[in-house]
Amino acid sequence: MPRKLAIADIHGCTQSFKHLVEDVVALQSDDTLYLLGDYVDRGLDSKGTIDYIEELRRNYTIKALMGNHDLMMKNALEGGPKYDHWFKAGGEETLHSFGTTDIKKIPDCYFDFIDTLDLFYETENAFLVHAGFNFDVPFRDDTEAMLWTRNERVDLQQTHGKKVIHGHTPKAVMQIIDDIRLGADNICIDAGCVFDSKDGVPMGHLTCLDLDTMVLQFVGRIED
């Protein structure tokens, strides 16, 4: 049976991403894989992550969303404070993965990739987004919240009872499993693959959620 799967916040952890997709999830030709943004920055191989997504797109149904780090990388082309902010937030590692210290030497096709990314998807039972939604307004209108919010409140009246599945705010993998088990309306599937720990909480996992069965599969980071 075709599956609808979601992975968030790869952050240049290409080896872990490949291991999860190919060996653990065993992606099939009739599956749909939703990617919830933040492909670049902080990890060792941002270039390889984008290359692998483009490879997957040639053979599978891949629906990729934009994350705040992807947008920051694009905006860094403008230079000035936007470049400085990106560089300090993980852009230095991204440049290194491209073998350059000059963002303008990154081939245009990688910025074209960012331009193809959507902000959210709606499925039969969920809304998928990078960070979340602002339900104080019609939630489809606040595009900044989709990339940046840390507010995990869900207005089920606006979503017509559908859950919100997102990344952006790293959680321990066991907390994600508990949220799923308890039937939470808001489920963050970012298990901080690129981090060893964050705020004292163990991280370092990449997860994949089956959107129909709500079964979570995950791997530990294998880059180092």
mmCIF file with all atom_site columns, C-alpha atoms in Angstrom:
data_model
loop_
_atom_site.group_PDB
_atom_site.id
_atom_site.type_symbol
_atom_site.label_atom_id
_atom_site.label_alt_id
_atom_site.label_comp_id
_atom_site.label_asym_id
_atom_site.label_entity_id
_atom_site.label_seq_id
_atom_site.pdbx_PDB_ins_code
_atom_site.Cartn_x
_atom_site.Cartn_y
_atom_site.Cartn_z
_atom_site.occupancy
_atom_site.B_iso_or_equiv
_atom_site.pdbx_formal_charge
_atom_site.auth_seq_id
_atom_site.auth_comp_id
_atom_site.auth_asym_id
_atom_site.auth_atom_id
_atom_site.pdbx_PDB_model_num
ATOM 1   C CA . MET A 1 1   ? 0.000   0.000  0.000   1.00 0.00 ? 1   MET A CA 1
ATOM 2   C CA . PRO A 1 2   ? 1.389   3.455  -0.869  1.00 0.00 ? 2   PRO A CA 1
ATOM 3   C CA . ARG A 1 3   ? 2.654   5.379  2.125   1.00 0.00 ? 3   ARG A CA 1
ATOM 4   C CA . LYS A 1 4   ? 2.741   9.084  2.954   1.00 0.00 ? 4   LYS A CA 1
ATOM 5   C CA . LEU A 1 5   ? 5.955   9.762  4.893   1.00 0.00 ? 5   LEU A CA 1
ATOM 6   C CA . ALA A 1 6   ? 7.440   12.888 6.457   1.00 0.00 ? 6   ALA A CA 1
ATOM 7   C CA . ILE A 1 7   ? 11.023  13.814 7.406   1.00 0.00 ? 7   ILE A CA 1
ATOM 8   C CA . ALA A 1 8   ? 12.108  17.146 8.912   1.00 0.00 ? 8   ALA A CA 1
ATOM 9   C CA . ASP A 1 9   ? 15.291  19.143 9.533   1.00 0.00 ? 9   ASP A CA 1
ATOM 10  C CA . ILE A 1 10  ? 18.030  17.172 7.797   1.00 0.00 ? 10  ILE A CA 1
ATOM 11  C CA . HIS A 1 11  ? 20.542  20.040 8.148   1.00 0.00 ? 11  HIS A CA 1
ATOM 12  C CA . GLY A 1 12  ? 23.213  18.552 5.918   1.00 0.00 ? 12  GLY A CA 1
ATOM 13  C CA . CYS A 1 13  ? 23.223  15.119 7.589   1.00 0.00 ? 13  CYS A CA 1
ATOM 14  C CA . THR A 1 14  ? 23.190  13.390 4.217   1.00 0.00 ? 14  THR A CA 1
ATOM 15  C CA . GLN A 1 15  ? 24.487  9.993  5.340   1.00 0.00 ? 15  GLN A CA 1
ATOM 16  C CA . SER A 1 16  ? 21.838  9.731  8.051   1.00 0.00 ? 16  SER A CA 1
ATOM 17  C CA . PHE A 1 17  ? 19.174  10.861 5.565   1.00 0.00 ? 17  PHE A CA 1
ATOM 18  C CA . LYS A 1 18  ? 20.194  8.215  3.018   1.00 0.00 ? 18  LYS A CA 1
ATOM 19  C CA . HIS A 1 19  ? 20.331  5.512  5.685   1.00 0.00 ? 19  HIS A CA 1
ATOM 20  C CA . LEU A 1 20  ? 16.845  6.400  6.920   1.00 0.00 ? 20  LEU A CA 1
ATOM 21  C CA . VAL A 1 21  ? 15.316  6.573  3.434   1.00 0.00 ? 21  VAL A CA 1
ATOM 22  C CA . GLU A 1 22  ? 17.015  3.562  1.858   1.00 0.00 ? 22  GLU A CA 1
ATOM 23  C CA . ASP A 1 23  ? 17.708  1.111  4.679   1.00 0.00 ? 23  ASP A CA 1
ATOM 24  C CA . VAL A 1 24  ? 15.148  1.813  7.399   1.00 0.00 ? 24  VAL A CA 1
ATOM 25  C CA . VAL A 1 25  ? 12.095  3.196  5.601   1.00 0.00 ? 25  VAL A CA 1
ATOM 26  C CA . ALA A 1 26  ? 12.930  1.456  2.292   1.00 0.00 ? 26  ALA A CA 1
ATOM 27  C CA . LEU A 1 27  ? 11.190  4.083  0.163   1.00 0.00 ? 27  LEU A CA 1
ATOM 28  C CA . GLN A 1 28  ? 9.035   2.567  -2.580  1.00 0.00 ? 28  GLN A CA 1
ATOM 29  C CA . SER A 1 29  ? 8.095   3.956  -5.990  1.00 0.00 ? 29  SER A CA 1
ATOM 30  C CA . ASP A 1 30  ? 4.440   4.466  -5.012  1.00 0.00 ? 30  ASP A CA 1
ATOM 31  C CA . ASP A 1 31  ? 5.218   6.262  -1.713  1.00 0.00 ? 31  ASP A CA 1
ATOM 32  C CA . THR A 1 32  ? 5.026   10.020 -1.257  1.00 0.00 ? 32  THR A CA 1
ATOM 33  C CA . LEU A 1 33  ? 7.822   11.545 0.820   1.00 0.00 ? 33  LEU A CA 1
ATOM 34  C CA . TYR A 1 34  ? 7.203   14.949 2.376   1.00 0.00 ? 34  TYR A CA 1
ATOM 35  C CA . LEU A 1 35  ? 10.309  16.865 3.444   1.00 0.00 ? 35  LEU A CA 1
ATOM 36  C CA . LEU A 1 36  ? 9.639   19.622 5.970   1.00 0.00 ? 36  LEU A CA 1
ATOM 37  C CA . GLY A 1 37  ? 12.525  21.989 5.314   1.00 0.00 ? 37  GLY A CA 1
ATOM 38  C CA . ASP A 1 38  ? 15.945  22.952 6.688   1.00 0.00 ? 38  ASP A CA 1
ATOM 39  C CA . TYR A 1 39  ? 18.105  20.958 4.316   1.00 0.00 ? 39  TYR A CA 1
ATOM 40  C CA . VAL A 1 40  ? 21.141  23.202 4.815   1.00 0.00 ? 40  VAL A CA 1
ATOM 41  C CA . ASP A 1 41  ? 23.362  24.700 7.537   1.00 0.00 ? 41  ASP A CA 1
ATOM 42  C CA . ARG A 1 42  ? 25.091  23.349 10.642  1.00 0.00 ? 42  ARG A CA 1
ATOM 43  C CA . GLY A 1 43  ? 25.705  19.824 9.314   1.00 0.00 ? 43  GLY A CA 1
ATOM 44  C CA . LEU A 1 44  ? 28.646  18.613 7.255   1.00 0.00 ? 44  LEU A CA 1
ATOM 45  C CA . ASP A 1 45  ? 27.050  18.140 3.830   1.00 0.00 ? 45  ASP A CA 1
ATOM 46  C CA . SER A 1 46  ? 24.360  20.643 2.860   1.00 0.00 ? 46  SER A CA 1
ATOM 47  C CA . LYS A 1 47  ? 25.352  20.322 -0.791  1.00 0.00 ? 47  LYS A CA 1
ATOM 48  C CA . GLY A 1 48  ? 25.013  16.543 -0.650  1.00 0.00 ? 48  GLY A CA 1
ATOM 49  C CA . THR A 1 49  ? 21.599  16.768 0.991   1.00 0.00 ? 49  THR A CA 1
ATOM 50  C CA . ILE A 1 50  ? 20.223  18.903 -1.838  1.00 0.00 ? 50  ILE A CA 1
ATOM 51  C CA . ASP A 1 51  ? 21.897  16.675 -4.426  1.00 0.00 ? 51  ASP A CA 1
ATOM 52  C CA . TYR A 1 52  ? 20.282  13.608 -2.860  1.00 0.00 ? 52  TYR A CA 1
ATOM 53  C CA . ILE A 1 53  ? 16.836  15.226 -2.782  1.00 0.00 ? 53  ILE A CA 1
ATOM 54  C CA . GLU A 1 54  ? 17.171  16.055 -6.467  1.00 0.00 ? 54  GLU A CA 1
ATOM 55  C CA . GLU A 1 55  ? 18.206  12.451 -7.117  1.00 0.00 ? 55  GLU A CA 1
ATOM 56  C CA . LEU A 1 56  ? 15.151  11.198 -5.234  1.00 0.00 ? 56  LEU A CA 1
ATOM 57  C CA . ARG A 1 57  ? 12.914  13.529 -7.223  1.00 0.00 ? 57  ARG A CA 1
ATOM 58  C CA . ARG A 1 58  ? 13.891  11.763 -10.436 1.00 0.00 ? 58  ARG A CA 1
ATOM 59  C CA . ASN A 1 59  ? 12.531  8.430  -9.199  1.00 0.00 ? 59  ASN A CA 1
ATOM 60  C CA . TYR A 1 60  ? 10.017  9.102  -6.425  1.00 0.00 ? 60  TYR A CA 1
ATOM 61  C CA . THR A 1 61  ? 7.223   11.479 -5.474  1.00 0.00 ? 61  THR A CA 1
ATOM 62  C CA . ILE A 1 62  ? 8.938   14.054 -3.285  1.00 0.00 ? 62  ILE A CA 1
ATOM 63  C CA . LYS A 1 63  ? 7.097   17.082 -1.906  1.00 0.00 ? 63  LYS A CA 1
ATOM 64  C CA . ALA A 1 64  ? 9.581   19.443 -0.315  1.00 0.00 ? 64  ALA A CA 1
ATOM 65  C CA . LEU A 1 65  ? 8.824   22.403 1.934   1.00 0.00 ? 65  LEU A CA 1
ATOM 66  C CA . MET A 1 66  ? 10.953  25.421 2.731   1.00 0.00 ? 66  MET A CA 1
ATOM 67  C CA . GLY A 1 67  ? 12.597  25.881 6.122   1.00 0.00 ? 67  GLY A CA 1
ATOM 68  C CA . ASN A 1 68  ? 13.901  29.060 7.665   1.00 0.00 ? 68  ASN A CA 1
ATOM 69  C CA . HIS A 1 69  ? 17.518  28.016 7.058   1.00 0.00 ? 69  HIS A CA 1
ATOM 70  C CA . ASP A 1 70  ? 16.821  27.436 3.370   1.00 0.00 ? 70  ASP A CA 1
ATOM 71  C CA . LEU A 1 71  ? 15.326  30.914 3.111   1.00 0.00 ? 71  LEU A CA 1
ATOM 72  C CA . MET A 1 72  ? 18.244  32.416 5.052   1.00 0.00 ? 72  MET A CA 1
ATOM 73  C CA . MET A 1 73  ? 20.678  30.856 2.592   1.00 0.00 ? 73  MET A CA 1
ATOM 74  C CA . LYS A 1 74  ? 18.840  32.411 -0.337  1.00 0.00 ? 74  LYS A CA 1
ATOM 75  C CA . ASN A 1 75  ? 18.571  35.805 1.371   1.00 0.00 ? 75  ASN A CA 1
ATOM 76  C CA . ALA A 1 76  ? 22.281  35.721 2.238   1.00 0.00 ? 76  ALA A CA 1
ATOM 77  C CA . LEU A 1 77  ? 22.993  36.409 -1.424  1.00 0.00 ? 77  LEU A CA 1
ATOM 78  C CA . GLU A 1 78  ? 21.989  39.998 -0.684  1.00 0.00 ? 78  GLU A CA 1
ATOM 79  C CA . GLY A 1 79  ? 25.023  40.380 1.571   1.00 0.00 ? 79  GLY A CA 1
ATOM 80  C CA . GLY A 1 80  ? 25.185  42.625 4.611   1.00 0.00 ? 80  GLY A CA 1
ATOM 81  C CA . PRO A 1 81  ? 23.362  41.660 7.825   1.00 0.00 ? 81  PRO A CA 1
ATOM 82  C CA . LYS A 1 82  ? 21.430  38.880 6.086   1.00 0.00 ? 82  LYS A CA 1
ATOM 83  C CA . TYR A 1 83  ? 24.682  37.212 5.074   1.00 0.00 ? 83  TYR A CA 1
ATOM 84  C CA . ASP A 1 84  ? 26.187  37.689 8.541   1.00 0.00 ? 84  ASP A CA 1
ATOM 85  C CA . HIS A 1 85  ? 23.134  36.168 10.228  1.00 0.00 ? 85  HIS A CA 1
ATOM 86  C CA . TRP A 1 86  ? 23.147  33.160 7.925   1.00 0.00 ? 86  TRP A CA 1
ATOM 87  C CA . PHE A 1 87  ? 26.897  32.617 8.254   1.00 0.00 ? 87  PHE A CA 1
ATOM 88  C CA . LYS A 1 88  ? 26.688  32.548 12.057  1.00 0.00 ? 88  LYS A CA 1
ATOM 89  C CA . ALA A 1 89  ? 23.603  30.291 12.032  1.00 0.00 ? 89  ALA A CA 1
ATOM 90  C CA . GLY A 1 90  ? 25.304  27.467 10.151  1.00 0.00 ? 90  GLY A CA 1
ATOM 91  C CA . GLY A 1 91  ? 26.121  29.034 6.808   1.00 0.00 ? 91  GLY A CA 1
ATOM 92  C CA . GLU A 1 92  ? 29.842  28.623 7.376   1.00 0.00 ? 92  GLU A CA 1
ATOM 93  C CA . GLU A 1 93  ? 29.408  24.843 7.312   1.00 0.00 ? 93  GLU A CA 1
ATOM 94  C CA . THR A 1 94  ? 27.250  25.117 4.193   1.00 0.00 ? 94  THR A CA 1
ATOM 95  C CA . LEU A 1 95  ? 29.931  27.082 2.371   1.00 0.00 ? 95  LEU A CA 1
ATOM 96  C CA . HIS A 1 96  ? 32.483  24.471 3.389   1.00 0.00 ? 96  HIS A CA 1
ATOM 97  C CA . SER A 1 97  ? 30.329  21.703 1.879   1.00 0.00 ? 97  SER A CA 1
ATOM 98  C CA . PHE A 1 98  ? 30.493  23.553 -1.442  1.00 0.00 ? 98  PHE A CA 1
ATOM 99  C CA . GLY A 1 99  ? 34.260  23.960 -1.144  1.00 0.00 ? 99  GLY A CA 1
ATOM 100 C CA . THR A 1 100 ? 34.148  27.753 -1.115  1.00 0.00 ? 100 THR A CA 1
ATOM 101 C CA . THR A 1 101 ? 34.144  30.782 1.162   1.00 0.00 ? 101 THR A CA 1
ATOM 102 C CA . ASP A 1 102 ? 32.157  32.869 -1.340  1.00 0.00 ? 102 ASP A CA 1
ATOM 103 C CA . ILE A 1 103 ? 28.397  32.314 -1.437  1.00 0.00 ? 103 ILE A CA 1
ATOM 104 C CA . LYS A 1 104 ? 28.269  33.692 -4.975  1.00 0.00 ? 104 LYS A CA 1
ATOM 105 C CA . LYS A 1 105 ? 30.358  30.735 -6.138  1.00 0.00 ? 105 LYS A CA 1
ATOM 106 C CA . ILE A 1 106 ? 27.602  28.307 -5.139  1.00 0.00 ? 106 ILE A CA 1
ATOM 107 C CA . PRO A 1 107 ? 25.984  27.247 -8.454  1.00 0.00 ? 107 PRO A CA 1
ATOM 108 C CA . ASP A 1 108 ? 22.648  28.887 -9.251  1.00 0.00 ? 108 ASP A CA 1
ATOM 109 C CA . CYS A 1 109 ? 20.893  25.511 -9.391  1.00 0.00 ? 109 CYS A CA 1
ATOM 110 C CA . TYR A 1 110 ? 21.044  25.256 -5.595  1.00 0.00 ? 110 TYR A CA 1
ATOM 111 C CA . PHE A 1 111 ? 19.210  28.550 -5.200  1.00 0.00 ? 111 PHE A CA 1
ATOM 112 C CA . ASP A 1 112 ? 16.795  27.432 -7.932  1.00 0.00 ? 112 ASP A CA 1
ATOM 113 C CA . PHE A 1 113 ? 16.105  24.395 -5.726  1.00 0.00 ? 113 PHE A CA 1
ATOM 114 C CA . ILE A 1 114 ? 15.131  26.698 -2.854  1.00 0.00 ? 114 ILE A CA 1
ATOM 115 C CA . ASP A 1 115 ? 12.776  28.550 -5.208  1.00 0.00 ? 115 ASP A CA 1
ATOM 116 C CA . THR A 1 116 ? 10.887  25.295 -5.863  1.00 0.00 ? 116 THR A CA 1
ATOM 117 C CA . LEU A 1 117 ? 10.023  24.779 -2.194  1.00 0.00 ? 117 LEU A CA 1
ATOM 118 C CA . ASP A 1 118 ? 6.464   25.210 -0.957  1.00 0.00 ? 118 ASP A CA 1
ATOM 119 C CA . LEU A 1 119 ? 5.450   26.609 2.433   1.00 0.00 ? 119 LEU A CA 1
ATOM 120 C CA . PHE A 1 120 ? 2.890   23.987 3.487   1.00 0.00 ? 120 PHE A CA 1
ATOM 121 C CA . TYR A 1 121 ? 0.952   20.977 2.294   1.00 0.00 ? 121 TYR A CA 1
ATOM 122 C CA . GLU A 1 122 ? -2.450  19.694 3.264   1.00 0.00 ? 122 GLU A CA 1
ATOM 123 C CA . THR A 1 123 ? -3.139  15.953 3.248   1.00 0.00 ? 123 THR A CA 1
ATOM 124 C CA . GLU A 1 124 ? -6.253  13.979 4.112   1.00 0.00 ? 124 GLU A CA 1
ATOM 125 C CA . ASN A 1 125 ? -5.460  14.066 7.831   1.00 0.00 ? 125 ASN A CA 1
ATOM 126 C CA . ALA A 1 126 ? -2.813  16.724 8.467   1.00 0.00 ? 126 ALA A CA 1
ATOM 127 C CA . PHE A 1 127 ? -1.232  20.035 7.605   1.00 0.00 ? 127 PHE A CA 1
ATOM 128 C CA . LEU A 1 128 ? 2.517   19.792 7.013   1.00 0.00 ? 128 LEU A CA 1
ATOM 129 C CA . VAL A 1 129 ? 4.739   22.826 7.550   1.00 0.00 ? 129 VAL A CA 1
ATOM 130 C CA . HIS A 1 130 ? 8.265   23.639 8.659   1.00 0.00 ? 130 HIS A CA 1
ATOM 131 C CA . ALA A 1 131 ? 7.643   25.555 11.892  1.00 0.00 ? 131 ALA A CA 1
ATOM 132 C CA . GLY A 1 132 ? 3.896   25.844 12.502  1.00 0.00 ? 132 GLY A CA 1
ATOM 133 C CA . PHE A 1 133 ? 1.013   28.255 12.000  1.00 0.00 ? 133 PHE A CA 1
ATOM 134 C CA . ASN A 1 134 ? -0.342  31.439 13.514  1.00 0.00 ? 134 ASN A CA 1
ATOM 135 C CA . PHE A 1 135 ? -3.960  30.685 14.369  1.00 0.00 ? 135 PHE A CA 1
ATOM 136 C CA . ASP A 1 136 ? -4.624  34.238 15.619  1.00 0.00 ? 136 ASP A CA 1
ATOM 137 C CA . VAL A 1 137 ? -5.236  35.089 11.956  1.00 0.00 ? 137 VAL A CA 1
ATOM 138 C CA . PRO A 1 138 ? -6.400  32.978 9.014   1.00 0.00 ? 138 PRO A CA 1
ATOM 139 C CA . PHE A 1 139 ? -3.443  30.632 9.278   1.00 0.00 ? 139 PHE A CA 1
ATOM 140 C CA . ARG A 1 140 ? -2.751  30.328 5.552   1.00 0.00 ? 140 ARG A CA 1
ATOM 141 C CA . ASP A 1 141 ? -2.009  34.066 5.424   1.00 0.00 ? 141 ASP A CA 1
ATOM 142 C CA . ASP A 1 142 ? 0.928   34.266 7.847   1.00 0.00 ? 142 ASP A CA 1
ATOM 143 C CA . THR A 1 143 ? 3.819   32.896 5.814   1.00 0.00 ? 143 THR A CA 1
ATOM 144 C CA . GLU A 1 144 ? 6.448   34.126 8.277   1.00 0.00 ? 144 GLU A CA 1
ATOM 145 C CA . ALA A 1 145 ? 4.965   31.946 11.017  1.00 0.00 ? 145 ALA A CA 1
ATOM 146 C CA . MET A 1 146 ? 5.222   28.902 8.746   1.00 0.00 ? 146 MET A CA 1
ATOM 147 C CA . LEU A 1 147 ? 9.013   29.313 8.782   1.00 0.00 ? 147 LEU A CA 1
ATOM 148 C CA . TRP A 1 148 ? 9.719   30.770 12.216  1.00 0.00 ? 148 TRP A CA 1
ATOM 149 C CA . THR A 1 149 ? 7.026   30.264 14.852  1.00 0.00 ? 149 THR A CA 1
ATOM 150 C CA . ARG A 1 150 ? 7.669   28.339 18.072  1.00 0.00 ? 150 ARG A CA 1
ATOM 151 C CA . ASN A 1 151 ? 3.990   28.443 19.024  1.00 0.00 ? 151 ASN A CA 1
ATOM 152 C CA . GLU A 1 152 ? 2.582   24.919 18.923  1.00 0.00 ? 152 GLU A CA 1
ATOM 153 C CA . ARG A 1 153 ? -1.079  25.780 19.525  1.00 0.00 ? 153 ARG A CA 1
ATOM 154 C CA . VAL A 1 154 ? -3.477  24.291 16.968  1.00 0.00 ? 154 VAL A CA 1
ATOM 155 C CA . ASP A 1 155 ? -6.939  25.653 16.230  1.00 0.00 ? 155 ASP A CA 1
ATOM 156 C CA . LEU A 1 156 ? -8.767  22.494 15.177  1.00 0.00 ? 156 LEU A CA 1
ATOM 157 C CA . GLN A 1 157 ? -11.713 24.576 13.999  1.00 0.00 ? 157 GLN A CA 1
ATOM 158 C CA . GLN A 1 158 ? -9.507  26.253 11.401  1.00 0.00 ? 158 GLN A CA 1
ATOM 159 C CA . THR A 1 159 ? -7.822  22.978 10.407  1.00 0.00 ? 159 THR A CA 1
ATOM 160 C CA . HIS A 1 160 ? -11.160 21.118 10.342  1.00 0.00 ? 160 HIS A CA 1
ATOM 161 C CA . GLY A 1 161 ? -9.816  18.627 12.864  1.00 0.00 ? 161 GLY A CA 1
ATOM 162 C CA . LYS A 1 162 ? -6.520  17.956 11.110  1.00 0.00 ? 162 LYS A CA 1
ATOM 163 C CA . LYS A 1 163 ? -3.245  17.692 13.034  1.00 0.00 ? 163 LYS A CA 1
ATOM 164 C CA . VAL A 1 164 ? -0.240  19.913 12.359  1.00 0.00 ? 164 VAL A CA 1
ATOM 165 C CA . ILE A 1 165 ? 3.009   18.036 11.617  1.00 0.00 ? 165 ILE A CA 1
ATOM 166 C CA . HIS A 1 166 ? 6.176   20.132 11.600  1.00 0.00 ? 166 HIS A CA 1
ATOM 167 C CA . GLY A 1 167 ? 9.865   20.433 12.452  1.00 0.00 ? 167 GLY A CA 1
ATOM 168 C CA . HIS A 1 168 ? 11.954  23.473 13.470  1.00 0.00 ? 168 HIS A CA 1
ATOM 169 C CA . THR A 1 169 ? 11.901  23.021 17.263  1.00 0.00 ? 169 THR A CA 1
ATOM 170 C CA . PRO A 1 170 ? 14.072  20.028 18.210  1.00 0.00 ? 170 PRO A CA 1
ATOM 171 C CA . LYS A 1 171 ? 12.681  17.501 20.677  1.00 0.00 ? 171 LYS A CA 1
ATOM 172 C CA . ALA A 1 172 ? 13.996  14.265 22.133  1.00 0.00 ? 172 ALA A CA 1
ATOM 173 C CA . VAL A 1 173 ? 12.852  11.335 20.047  1.00 0.00 ? 173 VAL A CA 1
ATOM 174 C CA . MET A 1 174 ? 11.079  9.783  23.042  1.00 0.00 ? 174 MET A CA 1
ATOM 175 C CA . GLN A 1 175 ? 9.089   13.001 23.510  1.00 0.00 ? 175 GLN A CA 1
ATOM 176 C CA . ILE A 1 176 ? 7.982   12.787 19.871  1.00 0.00 ? 176 ILE A CA 1
ATOM 177 C CA . ILE A 1 177 ? 6.918   9.179  20.401  1.00 0.00 ? 177 ILE A CA 1
ATOM 178 C CA . ASP A 1 178 ? 4.933   10.227 23.486  1.00 0.00 ? 178 ASP A CA 1
ATOM 179 C CA . ASP A 1 179 ? 3.231   13.069 21.601  1.00 0.00 ? 179 ASP A CA 1
ATOM 180 C CA . ILE A 1 180 ? 2.145   10.610 18.913  1.00 0.00 ? 180 ILE A CA 1
ATOM 181 C CA . ARG A 1 181 ? 0.985   8.041  21.464  1.00 0.00 ? 181 ARG A CA 1
ATOM 182 C CA . LEU A 1 182 ? -1.089  10.639 23.323  1.00 0.00 ? 182 LEU A CA 1
ATOM 183 C CA . GLY A 1 183 ? -2.730  11.807 20.088  1.00 0.00 ? 183 GLY A CA 1
ATOM 184 C CA . ALA A 1 184 ? -1.404  15.371 20.233  1.00 0.00 ? 184 ALA A CA 1
ATOM 185 C CA . ASP A 1 185 ? -2.858  17.831 17.741  1.00 0.00 ? 185 ASP A CA 1
ATOM 186 C CA . ASN A 1 186 ? 0.624   19.287 17.156  1.00 0.00 ? 186 ASN A CA 1
ATOM 187 C CA . ILE A 1 187 ? 3.465   16.867 16.431  1.00 0.00 ? 187 ILE A CA 1
ATOM 188 C CA . CYS A 1 188 ? 7.015   18.077 15.938  1.00 0.00 ? 188 CYS A CA 1
ATOM 189 C CA . ILE A 1 189 ? 9.189   15.445 14.248  1.00 0.00 ? 189 ILE A CA 1
ATOM 190 C CA . ASP A 1 190 ? 12.506  17.303 14.477  1.00 0.00 ? 190 ASP A CA 1
ATOM 191 C CA . ALA A 1 191 ? 14.682  15.143 16.738  1.00 0.00 ? 191 ALA A CA 1
ATOM 192 C CA . GLY A 1 192 ? 17.731  17.391 16.344  1.00 0.00 ? 192 GLY A CA 1
ATOM 193 C CA . CYS A 1 193 ? 19.787  15.186 14.045  1.00 0.00 ? 193 CYS A CA 1
ATOM 194 C CA . VAL A 1 194 ? 22.566  17.740 13.776  1.00 0.00 ? 194 VAL A CA 1
ATOM 195 C CA . PHE A 1 195 ? 22.874  18.236 17.569  1.00 0.00 ? 195 PHE A CA 1
ATOM 196 C CA . ASP A 1 196 ? 24.382  16.003 20.237  1.00 0.00 ? 196 ASP A CA 1
ATOM 197 C CA . SER A 1 197 ? 22.130  17.710 22.772  1.00 0.00 ? 197 SER A CA 1
ATOM 198 C CA . LYS A 1 198 ? 20.174  20.941 23.092  1.00 0.00 ? 198 LYS A CA 1
ATOM 199 C CA . ASP A 1 199 ? 19.385  22.669 26.382  1.00 0.00 ? 199 ASP A CA 1
ATOM 200 C CA . GLY A 1 200 ? 20.525  19.519 28.158  1.00 0.00 ? 200 GLY A CA 1
ATOM 201 C CA . VAL A 1 201 ? 18.183  17.247 26.185  1.00 0.00 ? 201 VAL A CA 1
ATOM 202 C CA . PRO A 1 202 ? 19.792  14.404 24.168  1.00 0.00 ? 202 PRO A CA 1
ATOM 203 C CA . MET A 1 203 ? 19.322  14.835 20.422  1.00 0.00 ? 203 MET A CA 1
ATOM 204 C CA . GLY A 1 204 ? 21.054  13.381 17.357  1.00 0.00 ? 204 GLY A CA 1
ATOM 205 C CA . HIS A 1 205 ? 18.200  11.528 15.624  1.00 0.00 ? 205 HIS A CA 1
ATOM 206 C CA . LEU A 1 206 ? 16.491  11.825 12.248  1.00 0.00 ? 206 LEU A CA 1
ATOM 207 C CA . THR A 1 207 ? 12.891  10.638 12.130  1.00 0.00 ? 207 THR A CA 1
ATOM 208 C CA . CYS A 1 208 ? 10.353  9.564  9.544   1.00 0.00 ? 208 CYS A CA 1
ATOM 209 C CA . LEU A 1 209 ? 6.627   9.600  10.347  1.00 0.00 ? 209 LEU A CA 1
ATOM 210 C CA . ASP A 1 210 ? 4.080   7.513  8.453   1.00 0.00 ? 210 ASP A CA 1
ATOM 211 C CA . LEU A 1 211 ? 1.181   9.955  8.161   1.00 0.00 ? 211 LEU A CA 1
ATOM 212 C CA . ASP A 1 212 ? -1.450  7.230  7.900   1.00 0.00 ? 212 ASP A CA 1
ATOM 213 C CA . THR A 1 213 ? -0.351  4.794  10.605  1.00 0.00 ? 213 THR A CA 1
ATOM 214 C CA . MET A 1 214 ? 1.438   7.436  12.756  1.00 0.00 ? 214 MET A CA 1
ATOM 215 C CA . VAL A 1 215 ? 4.344   5.016  13.192  1.00 0.00 ? 215 VAL A CA 1
ATOM 216 C CA . LEU A 1 216 ? 7.671   6.779  13.759  1.00 0.00 ? 216 LEU A CA 1
ATOM 217 C CA . GLN A 1 217 ? 10.947  5.327  12.509  1.00 0.00 ? 217 GLN A CA 1
ATOM 218 C CA . PHE A 1 218 ? 14.276  6.936  13.324  1.00 0.00 ? 218 PHE A CA 1
ATOM 219 C CA . VAL A 1 219 ? 18.051  6.637  13.086  1.00 0.00 ? 219 VAL A CA 1
ATOM 220 C CA . GLY A 1 220 ? 20.900  8.069  15.077  1.00 0.00 ? 220 GLY A CA 1
ATOM 221 C CA . ARG A 1 221 ? 23.227  10.472 13.305  1.00 0.00 ? 221 ARG A CA 1
ATOM 222 C CA . ILE A 1 222 ? 26.024  8.597  11.561  1.00 0.00 ? 222 ILE A CA 1
ATOM 223 C CA . GLU A 1 223 ? 28.007  11.502 10.078  1.00 0.00 ? 223 GLU A CA 1
ATOM 224 C CA . ASP A 1 224 ? 30.612  11.334 12.816  1.00 0.00 ? 224 ASP A CA 1
#
